[in-house]
């Protein structure tokens, strides 16, 4: 069986050490902040997460960019040149054009290198939801599954990665068009916190509002209790609120048998839209 590489992008928000352990090829998205371009490398070499979230709290605004076709083409060509096929698992097409760029590049590289195989999956996932899907795909690869079998696993399994999260400041969602200005103002005044998820199409959807931060975090745990299918692997990402992420992790471990639990920052590309204080929970569920 021909060897293959799993390629993804930095919106998977995996810790750099875990991505290296999984032998992933990871391409960074980028963002502009205060007149400077930064790349969202998993090792945070361009900007530390604490600095990024401190700037957001101080009122700095960023704009984000997808990975373009040329970057994918260069990386895919290099991997194919090493005699490897490529399985690319990309950030949700509902939130970025990264997936579309990967598809175009894959077609071009396959045409230029007959006999090569490049398969591209739309994860319809974000942050460590994408990271969890990629992690599970690697476990399938390590079982000896072919590139086609792992692609089929990803396509079948992506509708079962639960994405549930809350944010601390509605104004960042207002900027992204997820809530209206009036709803953001009223919600802020009443200390209302939204509970959101990513649906089957990869869209970010508000589900409910609760009063107070503690209640919104409890709502994430409630959703996991309601929907979880396999609690063995749980990922949590956060926008500069590590203590709350650890508290949620402790609550989960008290209720479920968890073999692997990963906590990491929401990267700056997604964090620019969700804001400081975002807390997100990802698990294998009956459905999203």
Short mmCIF file of C-alpha atoms in Angstrom, two decimals:
data_model
loop_
_atom_site.label_atom_id
_atom_site.label_comp_id
_atom_site.label_asym_id
_atom_site.label_seq_id
_atom_site.Cartn_x
_atom_site.Cartn_y
_atom_site.Cartn_z
CA UNK A 1 0.00 0.00 0.00
CA UNK A 2 1.35 3.42 -0.97
CA UNK A 3 2.30 5.69 1.94
CA UNK A 4 0.25 8.84 2.49
CA UNK A 5 0.35 11.99 4.58
CA UNK A 6 -2.52 13.62 6.44
CA UNK A 7 -2.50 17.34 5.70
CA UNK A 8 -4.58 19.88 7.60
CA UNK A 9 -4.57 23.57 8.48
CA UNK A 10 -3.95 25.58 11.62
CA UNK A 11 -7.64 26.07 12.41
CA UNK A 12 -7.46 22.55 13.88
CA UNK A 13 -5.96 24.32 16.96
CA UNK A 14 -4.02 21.22 18.01
CA UNK A 15 -1.04 21.71 20.34
CA UNK A 16 2.13 21.75 18.22
CA UNK A 17 3.55 18.82 20.18
CA UNK A 18 0.49 16.67 19.47
CA UNK A 19 0.49 17.58 15.77
CA UNK A 20 4.14 16.48 15.60
CA UNK A 21 3.35 13.22 17.42
CA UNK A 22 0.56 12.57 14.91
CA UNK A 23 2.99 13.22 12.02
CA UNK A 24 0.70 15.80 10.48
CA UNK A 25 1.53 18.32 7.80
CA UNK A 26 -0.10 21.59 8.95
CA UNK A 27 -0.45 24.79 6.90
CA UNK A 28 -1.14 28.10 8.66
CA UNK A 29 -3.93 30.55 7.97
CA UNK A 30 -3.04 34.20 8.60
CA UNK A 31 -4.47 37.39 10.04
CA UNK A 32 -3.74 41.11 10.05
CA UNK A 33 -3.70 43.07 13.30
CA UNK A 34 -2.58 46.66 13.83
CA UNK A 35 -1.00 46.80 10.37
CA UNK A 36 1.03 43.60 10.66
CA UNK A 37 0.47 40.15 9.17
CA UNK A 38 0.79 37.13 11.45
CA UNK A 39 0.67 33.45 10.56
CA UNK A 40 -1.34 31.11 12.78
CA UNK A 41 1.42 28.52 13.32
CA UNK A 42 0.53 25.89 15.90
CA UNK A 43 3.73 26.64 17.83
CA UNK A 44 2.68 30.31 18.14
CA UNK A 45 5.99 31.50 16.73
CA UNK A 46 4.47 34.70 15.29
CA UNK A 47 2.40 35.76 18.30
CA UNK A 48 1.80 34.24 21.73
CA UNK A 49 -1.84 33.45 22.58
CA UNK A 50 -1.77 35.55 25.75
CA UNK A 51 -0.53 38.56 23.79
CA UNK A 52 -3.15 38.04 21.09
CA UNK A 53 -6.03 37.88 23.56
CA UNK A 54 -4.64 40.81 25.54
CA UNK A 55 -4.72 42.88 22.36
CA UNK A 56 -8.29 41.82 21.62
CA UNK A 57 -9.34 42.79 25.14
CA UNK A 58 -7.65 46.15 24.54
CA UNK A 59 -9.81 46.78 21.48
CA UNK A 60 -7.50 45.69 18.66
CA UNK A 61 -9.32 44.40 15.59
CA UNK A 62 -8.02 41.74 13.21
CA UNK A 63 -8.90 40.49 9.75
CA UNK A 64 -8.30 36.88 8.76
CA UNK A 65 -7.24 35.19 5.51
CA UNK A 66 -7.68 31.66 4.18
CA UNK A 67 -4.87 29.56 2.73
CA UNK A 68 -4.58 30.25 -0.98
CA UNK A 69 -4.29 27.77 -3.84
CA UNK A 70 -0.58 28.43 -4.41
CA UNK A 71 0.37 27.43 -0.86
CA UNK A 72 -1.58 24.18 -1.11
CA UNK A 73 -0.13 23.48 -4.56
CA UNK A 74 3.44 23.93 -3.33
CA UNK A 75 2.97 21.65 -0.31
CA UNK A 76 1.04 18.96 -2.19
CA UNK A 77 3.63 18.96 -4.99
CA UNK A 78 6.43 18.51 -2.46
CA UNK A 79 4.65 15.58 -0.77
CA UNK A 80 3.81 13.90 -4.08
CA UNK A 81 7.44 14.37 -5.10
CA UNK A 82 8.41 12.32 -2.04
CA UNK A 83 6.32 9.46 -3.42
CA UNK A 84 3.41 9.99 -1.05
CA UNK A 85 -0.32 10.42 -1.53
CA UNK A 86 -2.15 13.14 0.42
CA UNK A 87 -5.32 13.17 2.51
CA UNK A 88 -6.24 16.78 3.28
CA UNK A 89 -8.77 17.52 6.05
CA UNK A 90 -9.67 21.20 5.84
CA UNK A 91 -11.36 23.86 7.97
CA UNK A 92 -15.14 24.05 7.44
CA UNK A 93 -16.11 25.36 4.00
CA UNK A 94 -18.97 27.26 5.69
CA UNK A 95 -16.44 29.39 7.58
CA UNK A 96 -13.50 29.73 5.17
CA UNK A 97 -12.47 29.30 1.52
CA UNK A 98 -9.53 27.12 2.64
CA UNK A 99 -11.31 23.91 1.59
CA UNK A 100 -12.07 25.27 -1.88
CA UNK A 101 -8.41 26.28 -2.31
CA UNK A 102 -7.30 22.77 -1.32
CA UNK A 103 -9.67 21.20 -3.87
CA UNK A 104 -8.39 23.39 -6.72
CA UNK A 105 -4.76 22.69 -5.79
CA UNK A 106 -5.42 18.93 -5.53
CA UNK A 107 -6.84 18.85 -9.05
CA UNK A 108 -3.89 20.76 -10.45
CA UNK A 109 -1.26 18.62 -8.72
CA UNK A 110 -2.93 15.33 -9.68
CA UNK A 111 -3.09 16.47 -13.30
CA UNK A 112 0.60 17.38 -13.25
CA UNK A 113 1.62 14.13 -11.52
CA UNK A 114 -0.25 11.15 -13.04
CA UNK A 115 -0.54 8.28 -10.59
CA UNK A 116 -0.69 10.52 -7.54
CA UNK A 117 -3.74 10.55 -5.30
CA UNK A 118 -4.85 13.63 -3.36
CA UNK A 119 -8.13 13.39 -1.47
CA UNK A 120 -9.67 16.47 0.17
CA UNK A 121 -12.29 16.37 2.94
CA UNK A 122 -14.39 19.28 4.15
CA UNK A 123 -14.23 18.73 7.93
CA UNK A 124 -17.30 20.95 8.47
CA UNK A 125 -15.57 21.52 11.78
CA UNK A 126 -13.65 24.24 13.58
CA UNK A 127 -10.98 24.61 16.24
CA UNK A 128 -10.40 21.45 18.24
CA UNK A 129 -13.50 19.93 16.64
CA UNK A 130 -11.44 19.81 13.47
CA UNK A 131 -8.50 18.74 15.61
CA UNK A 132 -10.49 15.86 17.09
CA UNK A 133 -11.57 14.66 13.64
CA UNK A 134 -7.95 14.77 12.44
CA UNK A 135 -6.78 12.96 15.58
CA UNK A 136 -9.29 10.16 15.00
CA UNK A 137 -8.28 9.94 11.33
CA UNK A 138 -4.66 9.39 12.36
CA UNK A 139 -5.75 6.58 14.68
CA UNK A 140 -7.43 4.91 11.70
CA UNK A 141 -4.30 5.37 9.60
CA UNK A 142 -2.25 3.73 12.35
CA UNK A 143 -4.54 0.70 12.19
CA UNK A 144 -3.25 0.17 8.66
CA UNK A 145 -6.23 1.67 6.84
CA UNK A 146 -5.72 2.88 3.27
CA UNK A 147 -6.07 6.53 2.27
CA UNK A 148 -9.49 5.79 0.80
CA UNK A 149 -10.65 4.00 3.92
CA UNK A 150 -9.54 6.88 6.15
CA UNK A 151 -11.23 9.39 3.82
CA UNK A 152 -14.45 7.38 4.12
CA UNK A 153 -14.07 7.32 7.91
CA UNK A 154 -13.71 11.12 7.98
CA UNK A 155 -16.76 11.62 5.75
CA UNK A 156 -18.86 9.30 7.89
CA UNK A 157 -17.58 10.50 11.26
CA UNK A 158 -17.60 14.28 10.77
CA UNK A 159 -21.33 14.40 11.49
CA UNK A 160 -20.65 12.95 14.94
CA UNK A 161 -18.13 15.48 16.29
CA UNK A 162 -20.04 17.53 18.86
CA UNK A 163 -19.09 21.23 18.87
CA UNK A 164 -20.53 23.14 21.82
CA UNK A 165 -19.23 26.47 23.04
CA UNK A 166 -19.97 29.71 24.78
CA UNK A 167 -18.46 33.19 24.61
CA UNK A 168 -17.95 35.82 27.27
CA UNK A 169 -18.39 38.93 25.12
CA UNK A 170 -21.25 39.13 22.61
CA UNK A 171 -19.65 42.08 20.83
CA UNK A 172 -17.20 39.84 18.98
CA UNK A 173 -20.08 37.76 17.61
CA UNK A 174 -21.84 41.01 16.70
CA UNK A 175 -18.82 42.06 14.61
CA UNK A 176 -18.97 38.73 12.80
CA UNK A 177 -22.70 39.10 12.12
CA UNK A 178 -23.67 36.19 14.42
CA UNK A 179 -25.87 38.33 16.67
CA UNK A 180 -27.49 41.71 16.07
CA UNK A 181 -26.22 44.91 17.66
CA UNK A 182 -29.43 45.18 19.71
CA UNK A 183 -29.14 41.59 20.92
CA UNK A 184 -25.49 42.13 21.86
CA UNK A 185 -26.33 45.29 23.82
CA UNK A 186 -29.29 43.73 25.62
CA UNK A 187 -27.42 40.49 26.29
CA UNK A 188 -24.45 42.39 27.74
CA UNK A 189 -26.71 44.44 30.01
CA UNK A 190 -28.52 41.31 31.27
CA UNK A 191 -25.34 39.19 31.51
CA UNK A 192 -26.80 36.76 28.99
CA UNK A 193 -24.32 34.24 27.59
CA UNK A 194 -25.02 32.38 24.35
CA UNK A 195 -24.58 28.65 23.87
CA UNK A 196 -23.65 27.85 20.28
CA UNK A 197 -22.68 24.88 18.17
CA UNK A 198 -21.41 24.01 14.69
CA UNK A 199 -24.13 22.24 12.70
CA UNK A 200 -23.93 19.46 10.10
CA UNK A 201 -23.19 21.99 7.38
CA UNK A 202 -20.27 23.44 9.33
CA UNK A 203 -22.09 26.67 10.18
CA UNK A 204 -21.86 28.39 13.55
CA UNK A 205 -25.37 28.40 15.05
CA UNK A 206 -26.64 30.11 18.25
CA UNK A 207 -28.75 27.59 20.17
CA UNK A 208 -29.76 29.24 23.44
CA UNK A 209 -28.92 31.93 25.96
CA UNK A 210 -28.44 31.52 29.67
CA UNK A 211 -27.85 34.06 32.40
CA UNK A 212 -24.31 34.18 33.70
CA UNK A 213 -21.00 32.63 32.84
CA UNK A 214 -21.25 29.69 35.25
CA UNK A 215 -24.59 28.63 33.78
CA UNK A 216 -23.24 28.79 30.22
CA UNK A 217 -20.32 26.49 31.12
CA UNK A 218 -22.71 24.09 32.85
CA UNK A 219 -24.78 24.07 29.67
CA UNK A 220 -21.79 22.68 27.73
CA UNK A 221 -21.51 19.79 30.16
CA UNK A 222 -25.28 19.22 29.92
CA UNK A 223 -25.01 18.97 26.13
CA UNK A 224 -22.26 16.40 26.41
CA UNK A 225 -24.35 14.32 28.84
CA UNK A 226 -27.27 14.50 26.41
CA UNK A 227 -25.41 13.73 23.18
CA UNK A 228 -22.16 11.88 23.89
CA UNK A 229 -21.67 8.51 22.21
CA UNK A 230 -18.02 7.77 23.01
CA UNK A 231 -16.47 9.86 25.84
CA UNK A 232 -13.00 8.32 25.55
CA UNK A 233 -11.48 11.33 23.75
CA UNK A 234 -12.48 14.88 24.68
CA UNK A 235 -10.94 18.14 23.46
CA UNK A 236 -11.46 21.60 24.99
CA UNK A 237 -10.31 24.91 23.52
CA UNK A 238 -10.42 28.33 25.14
CA UNK A 239 -9.84 31.99 24.43
CA UNK A 240 -7.50 32.85 27.27
CA UNK A 241 -9.59 31.30 30.08
CA UNK A 242 -7.50 28.26 30.93
CA UNK A 243 -8.70 27.95 34.51
CA UNK A 244 -12.31 27.63 33.36
CA UNK A 245 -11.22 25.09 30.71
CA UNK A 246 -9.51 23.03 33.41
CA UNK A 247 -12.59 23.28 35.64
CA UNK A 248 -14.77 21.99 32.79
CA UNK A 249 -12.28 19.17 32.19
CA UNK A 250 -12.46 18.15 35.86
CA UNK A 251 -16.26 18.07 35.72
CA UNK A 252 -16.16 15.89 32.60
CA UNK A 253 -13.62 13.48 34.10
CA UNK A 254 -15.80 13.14 37.19
CA UNK A 255 -18.76 12.01 35.06
CA UNK A 256 -17.16 10.03 32.21
CA UNK A 257 -14.33 7.58 31.58
CA UNK A 258 -12.01 9.74 29.49
CA UNK A 259 -8.81 8.20 28.15
CA UNK A 260 -7.45 11.30 26.42
CA UNK A 261 -8.31 14.92 27.21
CA UNK A 262 -6.61 17.79 25.38
CA UNK A 263 -6.87 21.47 26.34
CA UNK A 264 -5.49 24.21 24.10
CA UNK A 265 -6.08 27.80 23.02
CA UNK A 266 -8.54 28.78 20.34
CA UNK A 267 -6.09 29.99 17.70
CA UNK A 268 -6.03 33.63 16.59
CA UNK A 269 -7.83 33.10 13.28
CA UNK A 270 -10.94 31.69 14.97
CA UNK A 271 -10.35 33.64 18.19
CA UNK A 272 -10.49 36.91 16.25
CA UNK A 273 -14.19 36.20 15.64
CA UNK A 274 -15.15 34.41 18.87
CA UNK A 275 -13.20 36.70 21.21
CA UNK A 276 -11.57 36.35 24.64
CA UNK A 277 -13.36 34.08 27.07
CA UNK A 278 -14.53 31.59 24.45
CA UNK A 279 -14.85 28.10 25.92
CA UNK A 280 -15.49 25.19 23.54
CA UNK A 281 -16.11 21.49 24.14
CA UNK A 282 -15.68 18.74 21.51
CA UNK A 283 -16.58 15.07 21.78
CA UNK A 284 -17.84 12.10 19.77
CA UNK A 285 -21.61 12.31 19.81
CA UNK A 286 -24.72 10.66 18.48
CA UNK A 287 -24.81 13.62 16.13
CA UNK A 288 -23.40 17.14 16.09
#
